[in-house]
CSV table of C-alpha atoms in Angstrom, one decimal:
chain,number,residue,atom,x,y,z
A,1485,LEU,CA,-186.6,-121.7,186.1
A,1486,PRO,CA,-186.7,-123.2,188.7
A,1487,GLY,CA,-183.2,-121.7,189.0
A,1488,GLN,CA,-179.5,-122.7,189.4
A,1489,ILE,CA,-178.0,-124.8,192.2
A,1490,LEU,CA,-174.4,-124.5,193.0
A,1491,ILE,CA,-172.8,-127.4,195.0
A,1492,GLU,CA,-169.3,-126.9,196.1
A,1493,GLU,CA,-166.7,-128.2,198.6
A,1494,ARG,CA,-166.5,-126.4,201.9
A,1495,GLY,CA,-162.8,-127.0,202.5
A,1496,LEU,CA,-159.8,-126.7,200.2
A,1497,GLY,CA,-157.7,-129.3,198.6
A,1498,GLY,CA,-160.1,-132.2,198.5
A,1499,SER,CA,-160.6,-134.6,195.6
A,1500,SER,CA,-163.5,-134.2,193.2
A,1501,PHE,CA,-167.0,-135.4,194.2
A,1502,THR,CA,-169.9,-136.8,192.3
A,1503,ILE,CA,-173.6,-135.8,192.2
A,1504,VAL,CA,-176.5,-138.0,191.1
A,1505,ALA,CA,-180.3,-137.4,191.5
A,1506,SER,CA,-182.3,-140.1,193.2
A,1507,ALA,CA,-185.4,-139.1,191.1
A,1508,HIS,CA,-186.2,-136.9,188.1
A,1509,GLY,CA,-182.5,-136.9,187.0
A,1510,THR,CA,-183.5,-135.8,183.5
A,1511,ALA,CA,-185.0,-132.5,184.9
A,1512,TYR,CA,-181.5,-131.2,185.4
A,1513,ASN,CA,-178.9,-129.7,183.1
A,1514,PRO,CA,-176.4,-131.5,183.2
A,1515,VAL,CA,-178.6,-134.6,183.4
A,1516,LEU,CA,-178.2,-136.3,186.7
A,1517,THR,CA,-179.4,-139.8,185.9
A,1518,THR,CA,-175.8,-140.9,186.2
A,1519,ALA,CA,-173.1,-139.5,188.4
A,1520,VAL,CA,-171.6,-136.1,187.3
A,1521,SER,CA,-168.2,-135.2,188.7
A,1522,SER,CA,-167.3,-131.8,190.1
A,1523,ALA,CA,-164.8,-129.6,188.3
A,1524,ASN,CA,-161.9,-127.6,189.8
A,1525,ASP,CA,-161.7,-124.0,188.6
A,1526,ASP,CA,-157.9,-123.8,188.4
A,1527,PHE,CA,-156.9,-120.8,186.4
A,1528,GLN,CA,-153.1,-120.8,186.5
A,1529,ASN,CA,-153.0,-117.6,184.3
A,1530,ALA,CA,-155.5,-115.6,186.2
A,1531,VAL,CA,-155.3,-112.7,188.7
A,1532,MET,CA,-158.4,-112.2,190.9
A,1533,PHE,CA,-159.0,-109.0,192.9
A,1534,SER,CA,-161.4,-108.0,195.7
A,1535,LYS,CA,-164.2,-105.4,195.7
A,1536,SER,CA,-163.0,-101.9,196.6
A,1537,GLY,CA,-162.7,-101.6,200.4
A,1538,LYS,CA,-163.8,-105.2,200.9
A,1539,GLY,CA,-160.7,-107.4,201.0
A,1540,GLU,CA,-162.7,-110.6,201.8
A,1541,ALA,CA,-165.1,-110.2,198.9
A,1542,VAL,CA,-163.8,-111.6,195.6
A,1543,PRO,CA,-166.6,-112.1,193.1
A,1544,LEU,CA,-166.0,-114.5,190.1
A,1545,THR,CA,-166.4,-111.5,187.8
A,1546,ASN,CA,-163.2,-109.9,189.2
A,1547,ILE,CA,-160.8,-111.9,187.3
A,1548,ILE,CA,-158.1,-110.9,184.8
A,1549,ARG,CA,-156.6,-113.5,182.4
A,1550,VAL,CA,-153.0,-113.0,181.7
A,1551,GLY,CA,-151.5,-114.5,178.5
A,1552,SER,CA,-151.8,-118.1,177.6
A,1553,ALA,CA,-153.8,-120.5,179.9
A,1554,ASN,CA,-151.0,-123.1,179.3
A,1555,ASN,CA,-148.3,-121.1,181.2
A,1556,ALA,CA,-148.6,-120.4,184.9
A,1557,ILE,CA,-148.0,-117.1,186.7
A,1558,LEU,CA,-144.8,-117.5,188.7
A,1559,ARG,CA,-144.7,-114.3,190.7
A,1560,ILE,CA,-146.5,-110.9,190.9
A,1561,LYS,CA,-144.7,-107.7,192.1
A,1562,LYS,CA,-145.9,-104.1,192.2
A,1563,LEU,CA,-144.1,-100.9,191.7
A,1564,ARG,CA,-145.5,-97.4,192.2
A,1565,SER,CA,-148.1,-97.4,189.4
A,1566,SER,CA,-147.9,-100.9,187.9
A,1567,LEU,CA,-148.4,-104.5,188.7
A,1568,PHE,CA,-145.8,-106.8,187.0
A,1569,ILE,CA,-146.7,-110.4,186.4
A,1570,PHE,CA,-144.0,-113.0,185.6
A,1571,LYS,CA,-145.2,-116.0,183.6
A,1572,GLU,CA,-143.3,-119.1,182.7
A,1573,ARG,CA,-142.1,-119.2,179.1
A,1574,GLU,CA,-144.0,-116.0,178.2
A,1575,GLY,CA,-142.1,-113.1,179.8
A,1576,ILE,CA,-143.4,-110.2,181.8
A,1577,TYR,CA,-146.8,-108.6,181.7
A,1578,ARG,CA,-148.0,-105.3,183.2
A,1579,VAL,CA,-151.3,-104.4,184.7
A,1580,THR,CA,-152.2,-100.7,184.8
A,1581,GLY,CA,-155.3,-98.8,185.9
A,1582,THR,CA,-156.9,-97.3,189.0
A,1583,SER,CA,-160.2,-99.1,189.1
A,1584,PRO,CA,-161.6,-102.4,187.8
A,1585,SER,CA,-163.2,-100.7,184.8
A,1586,SER,CA,-159.8,-99.2,183.8
A,1587,PHE,CA,-157.5,-102.2,184.4
A,1588,GLN,CA,-155.5,-103.1,181.3
A,1589,VAL,CA,-153.1,-106.0,180.7
A,1590,GLU,CA,-150.2,-105.7,178.2
A,1591,LEU,CA,-147.2,-107.8,177.4
A,1592,PHE,CA,-144.3,-105.7,178.8
A,1593,ASP,CA,-141.4,-107.8,177.7
A,1594,SER,CA,-141.3,-111.2,176.0
A,1595,SER,CA,-137.5,-111.5,175.8
A,1596,ALA,CA,-136.9,-112.1,179.6
A,1597,SER,CA,-138.5,-115.0,181.4
A,1598,LEU,CA,-138.2,-115.4,185.2
A,1599,LEU,CA,-135.8,-118.3,186.0
A,1600,ALA,CA,-135.8,-118.4,189.8
A,1601,PRO,CA,-139.2,-117.3,191.3
A,1602,GLU,CA,-137.7,-116.7,194.7
A,1603,SER,CA,-135.1,-114.3,193.3
A,1604,ILE,CA,-137.4,-111.3,193.0
A,1605,ALA,CA,-136.9,-108.3,195.3
A,1606,VAL,CA,-137.8,-104.7,195.0
A,1607,VAL,CA,-135.2,-102.0,195.6
A,1608,ASN,CA,-135.7,-98.3,195.0
A,1609,ASN,CA,-138.9,-98.9,193.0
A,1610,GLN,CA,-137.1,-101.4,190.8
A,1611,ILE,CA,-137.7,-105.1,190.5
A,1612,TRP,CA,-134.5,-107.1,190.6
A,1613,CYS,CA,-134.6,-110.8,189.7
A,1614,LEU,CA,-132.7,-113.7,188.0
A,1615,CYS,CA,-134.1,-114.3,184.5
A,1616,ASP,CA,-132.9,-116.5,181.7
A,1617,GLN,CA,-130.8,-113.6,180.5
A,1618,GLY,CA,-129.1,-113.0,183.8
A,1619,ILE,CA,-129.8,-110.6,186.7
A,1620,THR,CA,-132.4,-108.3,185.3
A,1621,VAL,CA,-133.9,-105.0,186.5
A,1622,ILE,CA,-137.5,-104.1,185.6
A,1623,THR,CA,-138.7,-100.5,185.9
A,1624,GLU,CA,-141.8,-98.7,184.8
A,1625,THR,CA,-140.0,-97.9,181.5
A,1626,GLY,CA,-138.3,-101.1,180.6
A,1627,VAL,CA,-136.2,-104.2,181.2
A,1628,SER,CA,-132.4,-104.3,181.4
A,1629,VAL,CA,-129.7,-106.9,182.1
A,1630,VAL,CA,-127.1,-105.8,184.7
A,1631,SER,CA,-125.0,-108.9,185.2
A,1632,ARG,CA,-123.0,-108.7,182.0
A,1633,PRO,CA,-119.7,-108.0,183.8
A,1634,ILE,CA,-120.0,-111.2,185.8
A,1635,GLU,CA,-121.8,-113.3,183.3
A,1636,ASP,CA,-118.9,-115.9,183.1
A,1637,GLU,CA,-119.3,-116.6,186.9
A,1638,LEU,CA,-123.1,-116.3,187.1
A,1639,LEU,CA,-124.1,-118.3,184.0
A,1640,GLU,CA,-121.7,-121.2,184.4
A,1641,GLN,CA,-124.3,-123.0,186.5
A,1642,PHE,CA,-127.1,-122.6,183.9
A,1643,GLY,CA,-126.1,-125.9,182.2
A,1644,SER,CA,-126.1,-129.0,184.4
A,1645,GLY,CA,-127.1,-127.0,187.5
A,1646,LEU,CA,-130.0,-125.2,186.0
A,1647,ASN,CA,-132.7,-127.0,188.1
A,1648,ALA,CA,-130.7,-126.3,191.3
A,1649,VAL,CA,-130.4,-122.6,190.2
A,1650,LYS,CA,-134.2,-122.4,189.8
A,1651,TYR,CA,-135.1,-124.1,193.1
A,1652,TYR,CA,-132.4,-122.9,195.5
A,1653,SER,CA,-131.7,-119.3,194.3
A,1654,PHE,CA,-133.3,-116.4,196.2
A,1655,GLY,CA,-132.9,-112.6,196.3
A,1656,THR,CA,-133.1,-110.1,199.1
A,1657,ALA,CA,-133.3,-106.3,199.1
A,1658,TYR,CA,-131.2,-104.2,201.4
A,1659,GLU,CA,-132.7,-100.7,201.0
A,1660,THR,CA,-130.5,-98.8,203.5
A,1661,GLU,CA,-127.4,-100.0,201.7
A,1662,ARG,CA,-129.1,-99.7,198.3
A,1663,GLN,CA,-128.2,-103.3,197.5
A,1664,TYR,CA,-129.8,-106.3,195.8
A,1665,ILE,CA,-128.3,-109.7,196.9
A,1666,LEU,CA,-128.7,-112.8,194.9
A,1667,TRP,CA,-128.0,-116.1,196.7
A,1668,THR,CA,-127.4,-119.1,194.4
A,1669,ILE,CA,-125.4,-122.3,194.0
A,1670,SER,CA,-121.7,-122.7,193.2
A,1671,ASN,CA,-122.0,-126.1,191.5
A,1672,ALA,CA,-124.6,-128.5,190.3
A,1673,ALA,CA,-124.4,-130.7,193.4
A,1674,ASP,CA,-125.4,-128.0,195.8
A,1675,THR,CA,-128.7,-128.3,197.6
A,1676,VAL,CA,-128.6,-124.9,199.3
A,1677,PRO,CA,-127.2,-121.5,198.1
A,1678,THR,CA,-123.5,-121.4,198.6
A,1679,GLN,CA,-122.5,-118.0,197.1
A,1680,ALA,CA,-124.0,-114.5,196.9
A,1681,PHE,CA,-123.7,-111.8,194.3
A,1682,VAL,CA,-124.2,-108.3,195.7
A,1683,PHE,CA,-125.2,-105.3,193.5
A,1684,ASN,CA,-125.3,-101.7,194.5
A,1685,ILE,CA,-128.3,-100.2,192.6
A,1686,PHE,CA,-126.2,-97.1,191.7
């Protein structure tokens, strides 16, 4: 008693604000005799989900923390019965379950880390992407590297051109032709993708 007061910004992206009480500042917790700054709840390792059937209602209790708070989530992709979460420097996590009470998070694979966040595409219920191991396929049962036959061509840019590979590479799915296409750079000086590697999923 007398209760809690929540003061928050109405817009998004503003800077922090301060609160101070003009009288009886010691009656509050935290004490408001001097200015207290607002905090930004930025959980870079969290997934939030809405109430069932109410896409606009996302209570603060509906949050799943995935791995270390120091490493951000880069991308999230779903397959038929799992949600795959790609984190920087940690690997791939999987969320399974059919309701909030049954959701479970597990580390699916720690040996492959997503290299180019825009390279992810889903083809034939498989996730294809460019990881630090090469072009990788993720299914409900495991992770496999499929670019071994062209590794000399693909990985030659991972040295001096690594940052360009990360930022300019992207992947597309061509379901009717059963293809995954990875667009990437040809040399470290490129600022747009200049070559494509095309994989038939069979």
